[in-house]
Tab-separated table of C-alpha atoms in Angstrom:
chain	number	residue	atom	x	y	z
A	1	MET	CA	-91.482	-11.049	55.181
A	2	LEU	CA	-90.715	-14.051	57.458
A	3	PRO	CA	-91.363	-17.510	56.208
A	4	ALA	CA	-94.584	-19.136	57.334
A	5	HIS	CA	-94.583	-20.338	60.997
A	6	SER	CA	-91.102	-18.898	61.795
A	7	ARG	CA	-90.500	-17.318	65.188
A	8	ARG	CA	-87.828	-15.031	66.702
A	9	ARG	CA	-87.349	-14.625	70.418
A	10	ALA	CA	-85.377	-11.832	72.098
A	11	ALA	CA	-85.154	-10.552	75.675
A	12	LEU	CA	-86.592	-7.095	76.261
A	13	PRO	CA	-84.533	-4.582	78.292
A	14	GLY	CA	-84.801	-4.460	82.128
A	15	ARG	CA	-87.643	-1.992	82.192
A	16	SER	CA	-90.993	-2.948	80.824
A	17	ASN	CA	-91.730	0.478	79.492
A	18	SER	CA	-88.709	0.565	77.224
A	19	SER	CA	-89.405	1.855	73.736
A	20	GLY	CA	-85.977	1.045	72.363
A	21	ALA	CA	-85.374	-0.810	69.114
A	22	LEU	CA	-85.371	-4.530	69.034
A	23	PRO	CA	-82.003	-6.213	68.793
A	24	ALA	CA	-80.592	-6.602	65.406
A	25	GLY	CA	-81.530	-9.837	63.783
A	26	THR	CA	-81.127	-11.616	60.480
A	27	TRP	CA	-83.401	-11.650	57.418
A	28	THR	CA	-83.946	-14.428	54.932
A	29	ARG	CA	-84.827	-14.064	51.151
A	30	LEU	CA	-87.825	-16.088	50.195
A	31	PRO	CA	-87.242	-18.823	47.618
A	32	LYS	CA	-88.190	-17.844	44.103
A	33	GLY	CA	-90.496	-20.785	43.870
A	34	VAL	CA	-92.951	-19.261	46.311
A	35	LEU	CA	-93.267	-16.038	44.306
A	36	TYR	CA	-96.296	-15.632	42.013
A	37	GLU	CA	-95.563	-14.128	38.661
A	38	PRO	CA	-98.759	-12.865	37.018
A	39	PRO	CA	-99.187	-13.395	33.280
A	40	PRO	CA	-98.495	-10.520	30.857
A	41	ILE	CA	-101.057	-7.782	30.950
A	42	VAL	CA	-103.584	-8.108	28.162
A	43	PRO	CA	-105.840	-5.118	27.500
A	44	PHE	CA	-109.484	-6.120	27.772
A	45	ASN	CA	-112.765	-4.881	29.018
A	46	ALA	CA	-114.372	-6.882	31.803
A	47	GLU	CA	-116.714	-6.691	34.712
A	48	GLY	CA	-116.093	-8.747	37.871
A	49	VAL	CA	-115.298	-8.839	41.616
A	50	LEU	CA	-111.685	-8.998	42.789
A	51	THR	CA	-111.171	-10.367	46.304
A	52	VAL	CA	-107.825	-10.044	48.163
A	53	SER	CA	-106.624	-10.616	51.725
A	54	ALA	CA	-105.178	-7.506	53.385
A	55	VAL	CA	-102.452	-7.672	56.076
A	56	PRO	CA	-102.597	-4.559	58.261
A	57	HIS	CA	-99.418	-3.039	59.661
A	58	THR	CA	-99.612	-2.148	63.401
A	59	VAL	CA	-97.167	-0.818	65.948
A	60	ALA	CA	-97.392	-2.700	69.260
A	61	ALA	CA	-96.539	-0.479	72.245
A	62	PHE	CA	-95.956	-2.567	75.373
A	63	GLY	CA	-93.285	-3.350	78.012
A	64	GLY	CA	-91.973	-6.462	79.572
A	65	GLU	CA	-90.668	-9.714	78.445
A	66	ALA	CA	-92.735	-11.287	75.789
A	67	THR	CA	-92.596	-13.294	72.703
A	68	LEU	CA	-92.948	-11.536	69.308
A	69	GLN	CA	-94.831	-13.628	66.914
A	70	ALA	CA	-95.314	-12.594	63.307
A	71	LEU	CA	-97.456	-14.342	60.762
A	72	ALA	CA	-96.190	-14.430	57.260
A	73	ALA	CA	-98.687	-13.563	54.558
A	74	ALA	CA	-98.433	-16.151	51.869
A	75	VAL	CA	-98.681	-15.087	48.291
A	76	ALA	CA	-101.932	-16.385	46.842
A	77	GLY	CA	-103.682	-16.058	43.514
A	78	ALA	CA	-106.831	-14.055	43.371
A	79	GLY	CA	-109.563	-16.071	41.826
A	80	PHE	CA	-112.436	-14.272	40.218
A	81	THR	CA	-114.842	-14.617	37.389
A	82	ALA	CA	-115.406	-11.913	34.840
A	83	GLU	CA	-117.500	-11.335	31.778
A	84	GLY	CA	-116.246	-9.015	29.112
A	85	THR	CA	-115.075	-8.602	25.567
A	86	PHE	CA	-111.552	-9.442	24.788
A	87	VAL	CA	-110.133	-6.643	22.637
A	88	VAL	CA	-106.867	-6.934	20.798
A	89	PRO	CA	-105.738	-3.814	18.939
A	90	THR	CA	-105.039	-4.577	15.313
A	91	ASN	CA	-103.308	-2.247	12.898
A	92	GLU	CA	-104.083	-2.561	9.225
A	93	ALA	CA	-101.884	-1.022	6.531
A	94	ASP	CA	-101.239	-1.365	2.821
A	95	ALA	CA	-97.948	-3.017	2.147
A	96	LEU	CA	-95.901	-1.081	-0.381
A	97	PHE	CA	-92.942	-2.936	-1.687
A	98	GLU	CA	-90.864	-3.381	-4.782
A	99	ALA	CA	-89.372	-6.578	-6.022
A	100	VAL	CA	-87.045	-7.552	-8.787
A	101	GLY	CA	-87.416	-10.964	-10.283
A	102	ALA	CA	-87.528	-12.980	-13.433
A	103	LEU	CA	-90.865	-13.896	-14.998
A	104	SER	CA	-90.796	-17.230	-16.727
A	105	ALA	CA	-93.527	-18.329	-19.105
A	106	SER	CA	-93.937	-21.290	-21.358
A	107	ALA	CA	-94.241	-20.231	-24.967
A	108	VAL	CA	-95.363	-22.153	-28.016
A	109	PRO	CA	-93.204	-20.865	-30.854
A	110	HIS	CA	-94.625	-20.422	-34.325
A	111	ALA	CA	-92.229	-21.399	-37.035
A	112	VAL	CA	-92.435	-21.113	-40.784
A	113	ALA	CA	-91.358	-24.319	-42.447
A	114	GLN	CA	-89.533	-23.761	-45.676
A	115	PHE	CA	-89.316	-26.831	-47.851
A	116	THR	CA	-89.402	-27.953	-51.405
A	117	ALA	CA	-91.339	-31.000	-52.447
A	118	ALA	CA	-92.339	-32.699	-55.610
A	119	GLY	CA	-95.571	-34.536	-55.835
A	120	ILE	CA	-98.946	-34.874	-57.502
A	121	LEU	CA	-101.751	-32.530	-56.579
A	122	ALA	CA	-105.022	-34.360	-56.741
A	123	ALA	CA	-108.343	-32.537	-56.746
A	124	LEU	CA	-111.803	-33.935	-56.758
A	125	GLY	CA	-114.055	-32.468	-59.370
A	126	VAL	CA	-117.752	-31.983	-59.046
A	127	ALA	CA	-119.394	-33.421	-62.089
A	128	SER	CA	-122.327	-31.679	-63.658
A	129	ALA	CA	-125.476	-33.702	-63.757
A	130	SER	CA	-128.587	-33.232	-65.789
A	131	ALA	CA	-131.774	-33.503	-63.851
A	132	GLY	CA	-134.280	-35.636	-65.596
A	133	PHE	CA	-137.862	-35.176	-64.592
A	134	THR	CA	-141.318	-35.517	-65.983
A	135	ALA	CA	-144.059	-33.026	-65.318
A	136	VAL	CA	-147.642	-32.737	-66.344
A	137	ALA	CA	-149.074	-29.223	-66.511
A	138	ALA	CA	-151.387	-27.024	-68.454
A	139	LEU	CA	-149.649	-24.273	-70.376
A	140	GLY	CA	-151.730	-21.171	-70.916
A	141	ALA	CA	-150.727	-18.320	-73.216
A	142	SER	CA	-152.383	-15.153	-74.429
A	143	VAL	CA	-152.145	-14.721	-78.137
A	144	THR	CA	-151.728	-11.280	-79.654
A	145	PRO	CA	-152.787	-11.545	-83.270
A	146	THR	CA	-150.678	-9.844	-85.880
A	147	ALA	CA	-152.576	-7.815	-88.408
A	148	THR	CA	-151.339	-6.814	-91.778
A	149	ALA	CA	-152.498	-3.474	-93.091
A	150	GLY	CA	-152.694	-3.485	-96.812
A	151	PHE	CA	-152.006	-0.126	-98.506
A	152	SER	CA	-149.683	1.373	-101.033
A	153	GLY	CA	-148.461	4.869	-101.672
A	154	ALA	CA	-145.624	6.963	-103.015
A	155	GLY	CA	-144.058	9.996	-101.308
A	156	THR	CA	-141.016	11.576	-99.632
A	157	LEU	CA	-140.339	11.272	-95.912
A	158	SER	CA	-138.907	14.424	-94.382
A	159	ALA	CA	-138.173	15.647	-90.822
A	160	VAL	CA	-137.720	19.203	-89.617
A	161	ALA	CA	-135.200	19.741	-86.778
A	162	SER	CA	-135.776	22.656	-84.386
A	163	ILE	CA	-132.433	24.417	-83.909
A	164	PHE	CA	-132.120	27.867	-82.318
A	165	ASN	CA	-129.370	30.097	-83.666
A	166	PRO	CA	-128.330	32.915	-81.301
A	167	SER	CA	-127.626	36.431	-82.540
A	168	SER	CA	-125.328	39.245	-81.363
A	169	MET	CA	-124.146	42.749	-82.316
A	170	THR	CA	-121.371	44.930	-80.835
A	171	LYS	CA	-120.927	48.701	-80.542
A	172	SER	CA	-119.363	50.444	-83.505
A	173	GLY	CA	-118.852	54.212	-83.601
A	174	THR	CA	-119.678	56.821	-80.951
A	175	PHE	CA	-123.195	57.416	-79.664
A	176	SER	CA	-123.710	60.792	-77.948
A	177	GLY	CA	-127.448	61.270	-78.350
A	178	LEU	CA	-128.619	60.711	-74.771
A	179	THR	CA	-131.511	62.913	-73.716
A	180	SER	CA	-134.042	63.126	-70.950
A	181	GLY	CA	-136.073	60.011	-71.815
A	182	PHE	CA	-135.426	56.725	-73.606
A	183	VAL	CA	-133.976	56.948	-77.120
A	184	PRO	CA	-132.513	54.226	-79.359
A	185	VAL	CA	-128.764	53.617	-78.958
A	186	THR	CA	-127.380	53.687	-82.507
A	187	GLY	CA	-124.146	52.476	-84.116
A	188	TRP	CA	-123.904	48.641	-84.123
A	189	VAL	CA	-122.273	45.903	-86.173
A	190	ALA	CA	-123.222	42.205	-86.414
A	191	ASP	CA	-120.897	39.855	-84.477
A	192	THR	CA	-120.689	37.160	-87.112
A	193	THR	CA	-117.354	35.882	-85.785
A	194	ASN	CA	-118.740	34.609	-82.483
A	195	TYR	CA	-122.382	34.297	-83.568
A	196	PRO	CA	-122.506	33.178	-87.235
A	197	GLY	CA	-125.555	34.333	-89.175
A	198	SER	CA	-126.094	37.430	-87.033
A	199	SER	CA	-127.383	40.543	-88.800
A	200	VAL	CA	-128.356	44.124	-87.999
A	201	SER	CA	-131.277	46.137	-89.370
A	202	GLY	CA	-130.564	49.815	-88.777
A	203	SER	CA	-129.667	49.858	-85.071
A	204	ASP	CA	-131.670	46.739	-84.228
A	205	LEU	CA	-130.489	43.126	-83.835
A	206	VAL	CA	-132.319	40.645	-86.084
A	207	VAL	CA	-133.497	37.415	-84.385
A	208	GLN	CA	-132.357	34.403	-86.441
A	209	SER	CA	-134.578	31.620	-85.006
A	210	THR	CA	-137.903	31.151	-83.330
A	211	GLY	CA	-137.787	29.950	-79.733
A	212	THR	CA	-139.225	30.189	-76.194
A	213	GLY	CA	-137.531	30.688	-72.849
A	214	LYS	CA	-134.701	32.671	-74.406
A	215	THR	CA	-132.455	35.329	-72.838
A	216	VAL	CA	-132.101	38.813	-74.280
A	217	SER	CA	-129.253	40.863	-72.746
A	218	ALA	CA	-127.243	44.046	-73.284
A	219	SER	CA	-124.053	45.526	-71.770
A	220	VAL	CA	-122.610	48.946	-72.683
A	221	VAL	CA	-119.543	50.827	-71.461
A	222	TRP	CA	-120.436	54.518	-70.959
A	223	THR	CA	-117.808	57.273	-70.827
A	224	ALA	CA	-118.263	60.581	-69.000
A	225	SER	CA	-118.376	63.814	-71.036
A	226	GLY	CA	-117.238	66.075	-68.196
A	227	ALA	CA	-116.080	66.349	-64.618
A	228	PHE	CA	-119.475	65.592	-63.113
A	229	ALA	CA	-121.110	62.189	-62.523
A	230	ARG	CA	-124.172	61.336	-64.593
A	231	ASN	CA	-126.713	58.478	-64.493
A	232	VAL	CA	-127.626	56.209	-67.402
A	233	THR	CA	-130.567	53.772	-67.504
A	234	MET	CA	-131.023	51.175	-70.292
A	235	ARG	CA	-133.944	49.013	-71.464
A	236	LEU	CA	-134.568	46.263	-74.069
A	237	LYS	CA	-137.492	46.400	-76.478
A	238	ASN	CA	-138.892	44.079	-79.146
A	239	GLN	CA	-139.354	46.668	-81.819
A	240	THR	CA	-141.429	44.277	-83.921
A	241	THR	CA	-144.053	43.624	-81.229
A	242	GLY	CA	-143.505	46.833	-79.264
A	243	ALA	CA	-142.994	44.895	-76.008
A	244	ILE	CA	-140.607	46.247	-73.359
A	245	LEU	CA	-138.601	43.172	-72.371
A	246	ALA	CA	-136.666	44.556	-69.374
A	247	THR	CA	-135.445	47.811	-67.769
A	248	GLY	CA	-132.133	47.958	-65.930
A	249	ASP	CA	-131.107	49.901	-62.831
A	250	PRO	CA	-129.592	53.397	-63.175
A	251	VAL	CA	-125.793	53.353	-63.317
A	252	SER	CA	-123.699	56.334	-62.200
A	253	VAL	CA	-120.897	57.257	-64.593
A	254	PRO	CA	-118.224	59.138	-62.611
A	255	GLY	CA	-116.804	62.421	-63.862
A	256	ASN	CA	-113.877	61.908	-66.246
A	257	GLY	CA	-114.441	58.146	-65.889
A	258	SER	CA	-116.509	55.268	-67.234
A	259	ALA	CA	-119.000	52.680	-66.035
A	260	THR	CA	-120.784	49.645	-67.453
A	261	ALA	CA	-124.570	49.463	-67.532
A	262	THR	CA	-126.403	46.155	-68.046
A	263	VAL	CA	-129.964	44.899	-68.573
A	264	THR	CA	-131.234	41.294	-68.970
A	265	ALA	CA	-134.595	39.704	-69.835
A	266	THR	CA	-135.133	35.951	-69.302
A	267	GLY	CA	-137.831	33.522	-70.417
A	268	VAL	CA	-138.502	35.512	-73.591
A	269	SER	CA	-140.352	34.122	-76.624
A	270	VAL	CA	-138.997	35.367	-79.947
A	271	THR	CA	-139.787	34.766	-83.578
A	272	ALA	CA	-137.315	34.648	-86.417
A	273	GLY	CA	-137.083	38.144	-87.914
A	274	ASP	CA	-137.981	40.050	-84.740
A	275	LEU	CA	-135.985	43.252	-84.204
A	276	ILE	CA	-134.417	43.763	-80.770
A	277	ARG	CA	-133.590	47.356	-79.861
A	278	LEU	CA	-131.550	48.900	-77.008
A	279	GLU	CA	-132.752	52.240	-75.606
A	280	ALA	CA	-131.110	54.526	-72.991
A	281	ASP	CA	-132.128	57.475	-70.807
A	282	GLY	CA	-129.528	60.131	-69.843
A	283	GLY	CA	-131.635	61.978	-67.291
A	284	ASN	CA	-132.562	65.668	-67.039
A	285	THR	CA	-129.047	67.093	-67.150
A	286	THR	CA	-126.285	68.236	-69.497
A	287	SER	CA	-122.934	66.790	-70.524
A	288	ARG	CA	-124.367	63.286	-70.691
A	289	PRO	CA	-122.124	60.183	-71.131
A	290	THR	CA	-121.373	58.650	-74.544
A	291	ALA	CA	-121.060	55.073	-75.831
A	292	GLN	CA	-117.987	54.466	-77.962
A	293	THR	CA	-116.741	51.604	-80.123
A	294	ASN	CA	-116.120	48.642	-77.850
A	295	THR	CA	-116.403	44.897	-78.440
A	296	ASN	CA	-117.401	44.559	-74.772
A	297	SER	CA	-120.556	46.564	-75.499
A	298	TYR	CA	-123.181	44.229	-77.019
A	299	VAL	CA	-126.813	43.198	-77.499
A	300	ARG	CA	-127.560	39.432	-77.667
A	301	VAL	CA	-130.361	36.911	-78.028
A	302	THR	CA	-129.361	33.451	-76.736
């Protein structure tokens, strides 16, 4: 572009209708000072009106001698006003880093002082003091009179201690008299070794002492008399009073084997001299079991 107000004159060819090119001329670079450098582009949102001057390009077709005049378009700043929000992109991120350093801290050391010293330990004592006071009050008391009973007599003071002595007897000899129905089990001996004072009357155990809430029990080992199983049921009876104390459950004695039958009565009241009897029922069958000598077969009152 030509500088402002510059002109170039050149003679046209002889004919006015020539469309040949203009003679070669020179061109000049504009000084840098006249160039407008816009500021860096900053992204923003705005509304406004931008006004610029346009320079149209035209081709002039004519002939003859004339003067070519060109106007230079100066560079000008476009002034406008805009309203908008200036937006600057900002990236946020967590900074992850590692560092190696030395941590220094002030410390107050604790030290144990070891020393030896000689001196006098003095301690203040708290003296005991007697509180002296004077009080006036009325003392009331209930008097329980003591009476003296006058009598005289002569006699002997005696006390009777209630001690219960248990009794026991064990099986001695073979009993093979089981039948269909309860019958007395015979063949017993008093167990004076473990129960001193025990005695037997016939096949009954003699109660040594009178007492309430006592336990009467029996346990007998029965041995089969053949290859078939048989049942045995036992019961305890106070022969003196005729009371049935307890009846046990039937026990099956296996063929060619043995089994133990038991029966127990609790909370029983007995009197010294009562006779306790053991009875057994062998059921309606043959080849019934037998009871042989055995210290584990017993009748007891405890």
